[in-house]
Amino acid sequence: MRKPGLIVAPLTPFTSDLKLDEPALQRQIDYVVRDCGATMVVAAGVETQEYTYLGFEQRRALIHRTIEFVDGRVPVMVGISHPSFKTAIELAHDAEKLGAAAVQLLAPLRPFAGPPTQADLVAYFEMIGRETGLPITLYLNPGPGADVSIPDTIALAKLPRVQLIKESSRDLARVSRLIVEIDRAGHARYFTTMQMLLATLQLGGSGATMPPPGSEIARHLIDAFVAKDFERAAELQLQFALFPSKWMHRGLAPAMKAAMNLIGVSVGEPYPPYVPLSRDEMAALAAVLRTTVLADRLPVTVAA
Amino acid sequence: MRKPGLIVAPLTPFTSDLKLDEPALQRQIDYVVRDCGATMVVAAGVETQEYTYLGFEQRRALIHRTIEFVDGRVPVMVGISHPSFKTAIELAHDAEKLGAAAVQLLAPLRPFAGPPTQADLVAYFEMIGRETGLPITLYLNPGPGADVSIPDTIALAKLPRVQLIKESSRDLARVSRLIVEIDRAGHARYFTTMQMLLATLQLGGSGATMPPPGSEIARHLIDAFVAKDFERAAELQLQFALFPSKWMHRGLAPAMKAAMNLIGVSVGEPYPPYVPLSRDEMAALAAVLRTTVLADRLPVTVAA
Amino acid sequence: MRKPGLIVAPLTPFTSDLKLDEPALQRQIDYVVRDCGATMVVAAGVETQEYTYLGFEQRRALIHRTIEFVDGRVPVMVGISHPSFKTAIELAHDAEKLGAAAVQLLAPLRPFAGPPTQADLVAYFEMIGRETGLPITLYLNPGPGADVSIPDTIALAKLPRVQLIKESSRDLARVSRLIVEIDRAGHARYFTTMQMLLATLQLGGSGATMPPPGSEIARHLIDAFVAKDFERAAELQLQFALFPSKWMHRGLAPAMKAAMNLIGVSVGEPYPPYVPLSRDEMAALAAVLRTTVLADRLPVTVAA
Amino acid sequence: MRKPGLIVAPLTPFTSDLKLDEPALQRQIDYVVRDCGATMVVAAGVETQEYTYLGFEQRRALIHRTIEFVDGRVPVMVGISHPSFKTAIELAHDAEKLGAAAVQLLAPLRPFAGPPTQADLVAYFEMIGRETGLPITLYLNPGPGADVSIPDTIALAKLPRVQLIKESSRDLARVSRLIVEIDRAGHARYFTTMQMLLATLQLGGSGATMPPPGSEIARHLIDAFVAKDFERAAELQLQFALFPSKWMHRGLAPAMKAAMNLIGVSVGEPYPPYVPLSRDEMAALAAVLRTTVLADRLPVTVAA
């Protein structure tokens, strides 16, 4: 069995004047690499990393600092998503120079209503793939990105440069089929997310991408799975049943930032207008986290 | 561990003049009880059973024959879904007289646009629950039925008479959360469907409801899970990755009827205007079924 | 200019034991024919008429009584919607015997998930069209019925037997295009609904179908339009801006029944579990109705 | 009657190396101001203007050039949409310095799934409104932006700084209600789009925002409406029934660029990966445009 992948997407800590809080990012990356056993770190790749708030130079700085703080301990993948293929190529060239191992690219929304066609999507990925030697991760996240059908996903996965897929859907019928038709078929490695991790591994998928501290639970889960301790793996999967789903109406970034702050790896507050969890919400979240492998990191003084 | 449930929904075989084909139903029920090890049979309960095409007396006849053919070997649950609570009660009274073990009731669509409120849904289930002593299965199937939110599902699960839930969603984030907040919390037993079965069992859910012949794969899967042979269980779950998903654009009833016909338990064709799978589609389906535990049932002569 | 059509769908009044309240239906039909100038009455045709709650014989009784109470003053169209084409045909044969002028048929939902194909829809309408000599109204109401695409709607409109279309969408881009490609192209007459009436007439559509008492406002609007008093027509269209939209979260049947009760043509309460408007909601609705042509029918004593 | 507004959004012409084609923009703006009678021009405000492909400095250049080419003939509104309120404020400050009359701001998508709350939306608009003295147009375009409910739209319209609303929906039930509750209630002026223009004016809305050459049809329509020639206004509205709806599967920008190229005001091709209309599609579009007020601009040699 190929070793399952755990791609971790560090949250972006902001200072009170909404600049990148570099020391907080560095501490978080140490946690992600050392304590979560990330097999790869993704820089400015998923929307939960709040990179869309950043100006272009700030975004490049976030990528640069992420690579610097990872410091070669694990490979880094760089998010290059942009409506313009030219800007995506520019970011890919930067990524190459910085020594990135791969780039991640959101299947883009058609700006003027209606879905992009398969031809549109293929053309976009091919234009970018021609200009970079790095492997491309196809990133699927309907909403900020396009809602890509099963046949269109398969067509994109067959492009030689597309070597990984990051799937945001929690639709297990879709994911089961695509793991078989894409990952087991040898076209690309299939990565999913927290709630899908054990099911993904059992079906032969390659792993998952997620922010911390979900990644610490995922590390335990992957280790149990590799050790064939499937009952323990199932217990760990259960730790993703309420966390973070129960706080998703607040958004994934606010929920995960709250959890990080609770376990003592401070990452600050969400970018406005989104607001941090309330005191009551924090207490409820702490109570749930106490039932997970994160329990030991919670201070005794946090009310349950 | 509680023994997992496998609730099987026999397909409805029609004669060429679109009446119930009783001998075909009887043979199918024997297969379902004997070969699939159904722990319960549901009569006229899910839309894939094509019961909505039947007039009221035909629907009652289907229920009656199903109970007769099961012949006490396993408990039978009776579908009583109807927009009118009065008709649902009438069907529940019939079910009681026929010795049914439970009734299944679709969360109803609001006929005049927009979703029913939690109060509407609770009132509907309470009106019916007051008139029957049988346990009620809350059946969730957005489209034919309402799209019930997580909070509304929990509210309905807390009604004393609602003791099971049949969930049609393949959204594993939703299902993970509801298994914890409903089944593990003791409010009702949570049943899902083919693609979700292993994940459901691992999270502590109660089983799944499905038509044959998926139920034969599910039987092997459940047995492997109970025997703690988790690698075998995962291999079996993988058999649901392409079947029936790859034929869902044709509809679940046409796909499952085709599979039954291929394994030699003939159930005829879908109710018009829906059409059977083409010769090429049948060949492709047979090729996939040859990779499953159903392979032995396929005749040697079917082209792959 | 062809005279615009106003097809009125009487609400179904229930007695306290949920049987058809025939005297209330008769009074309502008199209002609809005499005061609203309906050019056609539709019996048990749209979901707002709450016919889905009725058993088959009750549904036939509703149709029979509607035709009887209209008493030849205007043509009657009979709803024959049913998942089974055989039942629809049976209802069409009844309609013929009762002297109906047309039948109305909902584009059916595919019971087992996913949309019906164009071939499925065409086959269904053709099977029924072959068995009745009456013109068929294609009824489009996504939710209870299928969500039919623009090309599929055009394909159905081209069937010789399909002579009218009742469109429930409020999407003016869709409706504008279909009025041109269907009604102006001579394939079928296009009918819409309250909020769309003036726009429909101006584009060359044929009219609208709606329940009372919206139909009384519509009558004034149509008369103004025919008299080329377009400013008056626009003022009347404005009377549909808040009524009934502002109460649609309660459902169209509860909102329209409330309005009928306010203007003194009592039609009772919605079928359970749906509930009548509260006292406060009634007062707010009365205040809006006082700004419409219905004002004179409101008693002085209703609080505004 | 207040004079109806016609806000025109020039398409962005690109050179073959995907830079802003300034001469083409200038010729287009002359057409928009002189021939369409725009009452306001919006710079880089709607997605059909393809501004999301531009880097930040290119976007500022597009704004600058637009204002320069309009040259004070009519007021200019500047698009300041950005996920970050800080960047939106920066663009608003630029707009003030450049003499803009207003700014336009998209209700932002929540980047991490699920809708923003009313509080989130109000906070975002207030943060920006505090930093600029210019009136703000609330821009509603679900997909690139959030899907804002009726109550949330009303809440935003009540903010003092929000003085206009640009609504992209073609849902006439929604728009009818919001025109009454927002525009007629005095909270903000309500603008819609091509297919909705006559209905908007008749209900008391303020006008529409659209790209050319739809704006030339709209100019004729508004003039007929103001002259109370309502039959002519309806004929003109009918010219929007097929154009551009019939080409919307290709996207609004490709369709409108094709129409501009056909009438001789060349604006080039869509930004890749989107492609221009094919020769056959151009011929079909030309045939439709020949039935509109744009007919005179079409060369005789274009095949119909």
mmCIF file of N, CA and C in Angstrom, chain C residues 180-260:
data_model
loop_
_atom_site.group_PDB
_atom_site.id
_atom_site.type_symbol
_atom_site.label_atom_id
_atom_site.label_comp_id
_atom_site.label_asym_id
_atom_site.label_seq_id
_atom_site.Cartn_x
_atom_site.Cartn_y
_atom_site.Cartn_z
ATOM 1 N N VAL C 180 -41.901 33.604 -27.109
ATOM 2 C CA VAL C 180 -41.552 33.797 -28.524
ATOM 3 C C VAL C 180 -41.424 32.465 -29.237
ATOM 4 N N GLU C 181 -40.719 31.520 -28.626
ATOM 5 C CA GLU C 181 -40.420 30.272 -29.334
ATOM 6 C C GLU C 181 -41.590 29.290 -29.310
ATOM 7 N N ILE C 182 -42.596 29.532 -28.485
ATOM 8 C CA ILE C 182 -43.735 28.612 -28.408
ATOM 9 C C ILE C 182 -45.038 29.289 -28.815
ATOM 10 N N ASP C 183 -45.391 30.380 -28.133
ATOM 11 C CA ASP C 183 -46.703 30.987 -28.388
ATOM 12 C C ASP C 183 -46.689 31.759 -29.706
ATOM 13 N N ARG C 184 -45.760 32.687 -29.845
ATOM 14 C CA ARG C 184 -45.687 33.452 -31.099
ATOM 15 C C ARG C 184 -45.319 32.563 -32.276
ATOM 16 N N ALA C 185 -44.606 31.467 -31.998
ATOM 17 C CA ALA C 185 -44.250 30.531 -33.077
ATOM 18 C C ALA C 185 -45.408 29.618 -33.444
ATOM 19 N N GLY C 186 -46.514 29.686 -32.694
ATOM 20 C CA GLY C 186 -47.703 28.945 -33.072
ATOM 21 C C GLY C 186 -47.777 27.506 -32.571
ATOM 22 N N HIS C 187 -46.883 27.113 -31.670
ATOM 23 C CA HIS C 187 -46.909 25.722 -31.202
ATOM 24 C C HIS C 187 -47.955 25.496 -30.108
ATOM 25 N N ALA C 188 -48.095 26.442 -29.206
ATOM 26 C CA ALA C 188 -49.054 26.296 -28.102
ATOM 27 C C ALA C 188 -49.266 27.668 -27.483
ATOM 28 N N ARG C 189 -50.361 27.816 -26.773
ATOM 29 C CA ARG C 189 -50.604 29.089 -26.088
ATOM 30 C C ARG C 189 -49.905 29.060 -24.734
ATOM 31 N N TYR C 190 -49.284 30.162 -24.367
ATOM 32 C CA TYR C 190 -48.468 30.209 -23.153
ATOM 33 C C TYR C 190 -49.173 30.994 -22.052
ATOM 34 N N PHE C 191 -49.409 30.342 -20.923
ATOM 35 C CA PHE C 191 -50.039 30.970 -19.756
ATOM 36 C C PHE C 191 -49.042 31.009 -18.606
ATOM 37 N N THR C 192 -49.055 32.091 -17.868
ATOM 38 C CA THR C 192 -48.133 32.213 -16.737
ATOM 39 C C THR C 192 -48.943 32.426 -15.447
ATOM 40 N N THR C 193 -48.490 33.328 -14.601
ATOM 41 C CA THR C 193 -49.122 33.475 -13.302
ATOM 42 C C THR C 193 -49.204 34.951 -12.881
ATOM 43 N N MET C 194 -49.689 35.182 -11.669
ATOM 44 C CA MET C 194 -50.018 36.535 -11.233
ATOM 45 C C MET C 194 -48.933 37.574 -11.480
ATOM 46 N N GLN C 195 -47.730 37.296 -10.934
ATOM 47 C CA GLN C 195 -46.671 38.315 -10.999
ATOM 48 C C GLN C 195 -46.191 38.545 -12.430
ATOM 49 N N MET C 196 -46.531 37.642 -13.325
ATOM 50 C CA MET C 196 -46.016 37.694 -14.692
ATOM 51 C C MET C 196 -47.063 38.182 -15.677
ATOM 52 N N LEU C 197 -48.254 38.531 -15.234
ATOM 53 C CA LEU C 197 -49.368 38.682 -16.164
ATOM 54 C C LEU C 197 -49.155 39.783 -17.198
ATOM 55 N N LEU C 198 -48.872 41.001 -16.749
ATOM 56 C CA LEU C 198 -48.739 42.093 -17.712
ATOM 57 C C LEU C 198 -47.559 41.849 -18.649
ATOM 58 N N ALA C 199 -46.441 41.403 -18.094
ATOM 59 C CA ALA C 199 -45.274 41.106 -18.944
ATOM 60 C C ALA C 199 -45.636 40.044 -19.978
ATOM 61 N N THR C 200 -46.402 39.062 -19.575
ATOM 62 C CA THR C 200 -46.826 38.001 -20.502
ATOM 63 C C THR C 200 -47.663 38.565 -21.645
ATOM 64 N N LEU C 201 -48.630 39.398 -21.295
ATOM 65 C CA LEU C 201 -49.502 39.954 -22.333
ATOM 66 C C LEU C 201 -48.706 40.837 -23.287
ATOM 67 N N GLN C 202 -47.799 41.635 -22.729
ATOM 68 C CA GLN C 202 -47.030 42.546 -23.576
ATOM 69 C C GLN C 202 -46.117 41.809 -24.539
ATOM 70 N N LEU C 203 -45.621 40.647 -24.112
ATOM 71 C CA LEU C 203 -44.718 39.871 -24.973
ATOM 72 C C LEU C 203 -45.492 39.045 -26.004
ATOM 73 N N GLY C 204 -46.803 38.976 -25.855
ATOM 74 C CA GLY C 204 -47.586 38.187 -26.799
ATOM 75 C C GLY C 204 -47.995 36.828 -26.263
ATOM 76 N N GLY C 205 -47.850 36.611 -24.969
ATOM 77 C CA GLY C 205 -48.340 35.387 -24.344
ATOM 78 C C GLY C 205 -49.851 35.430 -24.241
ATOM 79 N N SER C 206 -50.435 34.314 -23.811
ATOM 80 C CA SER C 206 -51.883 34.148 -23.920
ATOM 81 C C SER C 206 -52.671 34.461 -22.666
ATOM 82 N N GLY C 207 -52.012 34.600 -21.532
ATOM 83 C CA GLY C 207 -52.749 34.888 -20.314
ATOM 84 C C GLY C 207 -52.108 34.241 -19.119
ATOM 85 N N ALA C 208 -52.940 33.936 -18.124
ATOM 86 C CA ALA C 208 -52.405 33.361 -16.895
ATOM 87 C C ALA C 208 -53.452 32.481 -16.235
ATOM 88 N N THR C 209 -52.926 31.562 -15.410
ATOM 89 C CA THR C 209 -53.757 30.692 -14.583
ATOM 90 C C THR C 209 -53.492 31.066 -13.133
ATOM 91 N N MET C 210 -54.505 31.154 -12.317
ATOM 92 C CA MET C 210 -54.280 31.536 -10.917
ATOM 93 C C MET C 210 -55.521 31.244 -10.095
ATOM 94 N N PRO C 211 -55.345 31.172 -8.785
ATOM 95 C CA PRO C 211 -56.503 31.013 -7.903
ATOM 96 C C PRO C 211 -57.152 32.374 -7.619
ATOM 97 N N PRO C 212 -58.388 32.362 -7.143
ATOM 98 C CA PRO C 212 -58.975 33.589 -6.633
ATOM 99 C C PRO C 212 -58.388 33.905 -5.264
ATOM 100 N N PRO C 213 -58.461 35.161 -4.844
ATOM 101 C CA PRO C 213 -59.072 36.299 -5.527
ATOM 102 C C PRO C 213 -58.079 37.061 -6.398
ATOM 103 N N GLY C 214 -56.839 36.496 -6.589
ATOM 104 C CA GLY C 214 -55.928 37.135 -7.529
ATOM 105 C C GLY C 214 -56.590 37.327 -8.874
ATOM 106 N N SER C 215 -57.481 36.412 -9.205
ATOM 107 C CA SER C 215 -58.150 36.457 -10.504
ATOM 108 C C SER C 215 -59.014 37.705 -10.685
ATOM 109 N N GLU C 216 -59.482 38.283 -9.598
ATOM 110 C CA GLU C 216 -60.281 39.508 -9.769
ATOM 111 C C GLU C 216 -59.380 40.678 -10.156
ATOM 112 N N ILE C 217 -58.213 40.754 -9.529
ATOM 113 C CA ILE C 217 -57.243 41.778 -9.932
ATOM 114 C C ILE C 217 -56.849 41.544 -11.397
ATOM 115 N N ALA C 218 -56.612 40.289 -11.732
ATOM 116 C CA ALA C 218 -56.198 39.944 -13.100
ATOM 117 C C ALA C 218 -57.266 40.344 -14.116
ATOM 118 N N ARG C 219 -58.528 40.149 -13.766
ATOM 119 C CA ARG C 219 -59.618 40.546 -14.675
ATOM 120 C C ARG C 219 -59.537 42.034 -14.989
ATOM 121 N N HIS C 220 -59.385 42.871 -13.944
ATOM 122 C CA HIS C 220 -59.258 44.310 -14.172
ATOM 123 C C HIS C 220 -58.042 44.608 -15.048
ATOM 124 N N LEU C 221 -56.949 43.922 -14.755
ATOM 125 C CA LEU C 221 -55.712 44.151 -15.510
ATOM 126 C C LEU C 221 -55.920 43.807 -16.986
ATOM 127 N N ILE C 222 -56.490 42.652 -17.231
ATOM 128 C CA ILE C 222 -56.705 42.231 -18.622
ATOM 129 C C ILE C 222 -57.624 43.220 -19.345
ATOM 130 N N ASP C 223 -58.671 43.641 -18.656
ATOM 131 C CA ASP C 223 -59.589 44.598 -19.285
ATOM 132 C C ASP C 223 -58.879 45.910 -19.623
ATOM 133 N N ALA C 224 -58.043 46.378 -18.714
ATOM 134 C CA ALA C 224 -57.296 47.614 -18.980
ATOM 135 C C ALA C 224 -56.353 47.415 -20.152
ATOM 136 N N PHE C 225 -55.713 46.260 -20.187
ATOM 137 C CA PHE C 225 -54.772 45.970 -21.281
ATOM 138 C C PHE C 225 -55.493 45.933 -22.627
ATOM 139 N N VAL C 226 -56.617 45.253 -22.654
ATOM 140 C CA VAL C 226 -57.377 45.147 -23.908
ATOM 141 C C VAL C 226 -57.873 46.532 -24.347
ATOM 142 N N ALA C 227 -58.212 47.357 -23.352
ATOM 143 C CA ALA C 227 -58.663 48.730 -23.657
ATOM 144 C C ALA C 227 -57.493 49.665 -23.947
ATOM 145 N N LYS C 228 -56.284 49.105 -23.958
ATOM 146 C CA LYS C 228 -55.057 49.876 -24.201
ATOM 147 C C LYS C 228 -54.839 50.967 -23.158
ATOM 148 N N ASP C 229 -55.400 50.780 -21.975
ATOM 149 C CA ASP C 229 -55.100 51.702 -20.877
ATOM 150 C C ASP C 229 -53.917 51.105 -20.124
ATOM 151 N N PHE C 230 -52.719 51.318 -20.681
ATOM 152 C CA PHE C 230 -51.538 50.627 -20.171
ATOM 153 C C PHE C 230 -51.071 51.160 -18.825
ATOM 154 N N GLU C 231 -51.369 52.411 -18.553
ATOM 155 C CA GLU C 231 -50.983 52.929 -17.239
ATOM 156 C C GLU C 231 -51.829 52.293 -16.145
ATOM 157 N N ARG C 232 -53.106 52.120 -16.443
ATOM 158 C CA ARG C 232 -53.971 51.427 -15.476
ATOM 159 C C ARG C 232 -53.539 49.962 -15.333
ATOM 160 N N ALA C 233 -53.193 49.329 -16.435
ATOM 161 C CA ALA C 233 -52.739 47.939 -16.370
ATOM 162 C C ALA C 233 -51.503 47.824 -15.481
ATOM 163 N N ALA C 234 -50.592 48.778 -15.603
ATOM 164 C CA ALA C 234 -49.374 48.737 -14.777
ATOM 165 C C ALA C 234 -49.707 48.946 -13.299
ATOM 166 N N GLU C 235 -50.652 49.857 -13.023
ATOM 167 C CA GLU C 235 -51.078 50.051 -11.626
ATOM 168 C C GLU C 235 -51.647 48.761 -11.058
ATOM 169 N N LEU C 236 -52.393 48.042 -11.899
ATOM 170 C CA LEU C 236 -53.000 46.796 -11.427
ATOM 171 C C LEU C 236 -51.945 45.706 -11.250
ATOM 172 N N GLN C 237 -50.961 45.673 -12.149
ATOM 173 C CA GLN C 237 -49.884 44.695 -11.984
ATOM 174 C C GLN C 237 -49.167 44.921 -10.657
ATOM 175 N N LEU C 238 -49.028 46.182 -10.296
ATOM 176 C CA LEU C 238 -48.367 46.533 -9.035
ATOM 177 C C LEU C 238 -49.100 45.947 -7.827
ATOM 178 N N GLN C 239 -50.401 45.683 -7.979
ATOM 179 C CA GLN C 239 -51.168 45.100 -6.858
ATOM 180 C C GLN C 239 -50.746 43.650 -6.586
ATOM 181 N N PHE C 240 -49.981 43.069 -7.515
ATOM 182 C CA PHE C 240 -49.427 41.726 -7.284
ATOM 183 C C PHE C 240 -47.983 41.765 -6.747
ATOM 184 N N ALA C 241 -47.494 42.953 -6.422
ATOM 185 C CA ALA C 241 -46.097 43.019 -5.972
ATOM 186 C C ALA C 241 -45.947 42.454 -4.558
ATOM 187 N N LEU C 242 -46.867 42.787 -3.684
ATOM 188 C CA LEU C 242 -46.785 42.278 -2.307
ATOM 189 C C LEU C 242 -47.743 41.113 -2.083
ATOM 190 N N PHE C 243 -48.869 41.155 -2.750
ATOM 191 C CA PHE C 243 -49.864 40.096 -2.625
ATOM 192 C C PHE C 243 -49.779 39.188 -3.829
ATOM 193 N N PRO C 244 -49.541 37.892 -3.660
ATOM 194 C CA PRO C 244 -49.403 37.181 -2.399
ATOM 195 C C PRO C 244 -47.951 36.949 -1.951
ATOM 196 N N SER C 245 -46.963 37.548 -2.685
ATOM 197 C CA SER C 245 -45.555 37.188 -2.454
ATOM 198 C C SER C 245 -45.130 37.298 -0.990
ATOM 199 N N LYS C 246 -45.647 38.311 -0.313
ATOM 200 C CA LYS C 246 -45.170 38.552 1.049
ATOM 201 C C LYS C 246 -45.604 37.452 2.015
ATOM 202 N N TRP C 247 -46.547 36.604 1.592
ATOM 203 C CA TRP C 247 -47.033 35.518 2.468
ATOM 204 C C TRP C 247 -46.676 34.145 1.903
ATOM 205 N N MET C 248 -45.770 34.131 0.928
ATOM 206 C CA MET C 248 -45.460 32.856 0.276
ATOM 207 C C MET C 248 -44.700 31.908 1.198
ATOM 208 N N HIS C 249 -44.043 32.421 2.222
ATOM 209 C CA HIS C 249 -43.398 31.510 3.182
ATOM 210 C C HIS C 249 -44.468 30.679 3.898
ATOM 211 N N ARG C 250 -45.703 31.117 3.881
ATOM 212 C CA ARG C 250 -46.806 30.350 4.465
ATOM 213 C C ARG C 250 -47.433 29.401 3.442
ATOM 214 N N GLY C 251 -47.073 29.610 2.195
ATOM 215 C CA GLY C 251 -47.641 28.779 1.129
ATOM 216 C C GLY C 251 -48.744 29.512 0.394
ATOM 217 N N LEU C 252 -48.902 29.185 -0.880
ATOM 218 C CA LEU C 252 -49.879 29.905 -1.695
ATOM 219 C C LEU C 252 -51.313 29.572 -1.276
ATOM 220 N N ALA C 253 -51.589 28.302 -0.964
ATOM 221 C CA ALA C 253 -52.962 27.959 -0.583
ATOM 222 C C ALA C 253 -53.380 28.671 0.712
ATOM 223 N N PRO C 254 -52.575 28.631 1.775
ATOM 224 C CA PRO C 254 -52.977 29.379 2.981
ATOM 225 C C PRO C 254 -53.142 30.874 2.714
ATOM 226 N N ALA C 255 -52.260 31.455 1.902
ATOM 227 C CA ALA C 255 -52.360 32.896 1.645
ATOM 228 C C ALA C 255 -53.629 33.229 0.864
ATOM 229 N N MET C 256 -53.949 32.441 -0.150
ATOM 230 C CA MET C 256 -55.112 32.749 -0.976
ATOM 231 C C MET C 256 -56.408 32.438 -0.222
ATOM 232 N N LYS C 257 -56.409 31.376 0.572
ATOM 233 C CA LYS C 257 -57.596 31.093 1.376
ATOM 234 C C LYS C 257 -57.847 32.235 2.369
ATOM 235 N N ALA C 258 -56.781 32.748 2.953
ATOM 236 C CA ALA C 258 -56.927 33.881 3.876
ATOM 237 C C ALA C 258 -57.537 35.077 3.155
ATOM 238 N N ALA C 259 -57.050 35.353 1.942
ATOM 239 C CA ALA C 259 -57.570 36.505 1.194
ATOM 240 C C ALA C 259 -59.043 36.302 0.842
ATOM 241 N N MET C 260 -59.396 35.089 0.460
ATOM 242 C CA MET C 260 -60.802 34.809 0.141
ATOM 243 C C MET C 260 -61.673 34.994 1.386
#
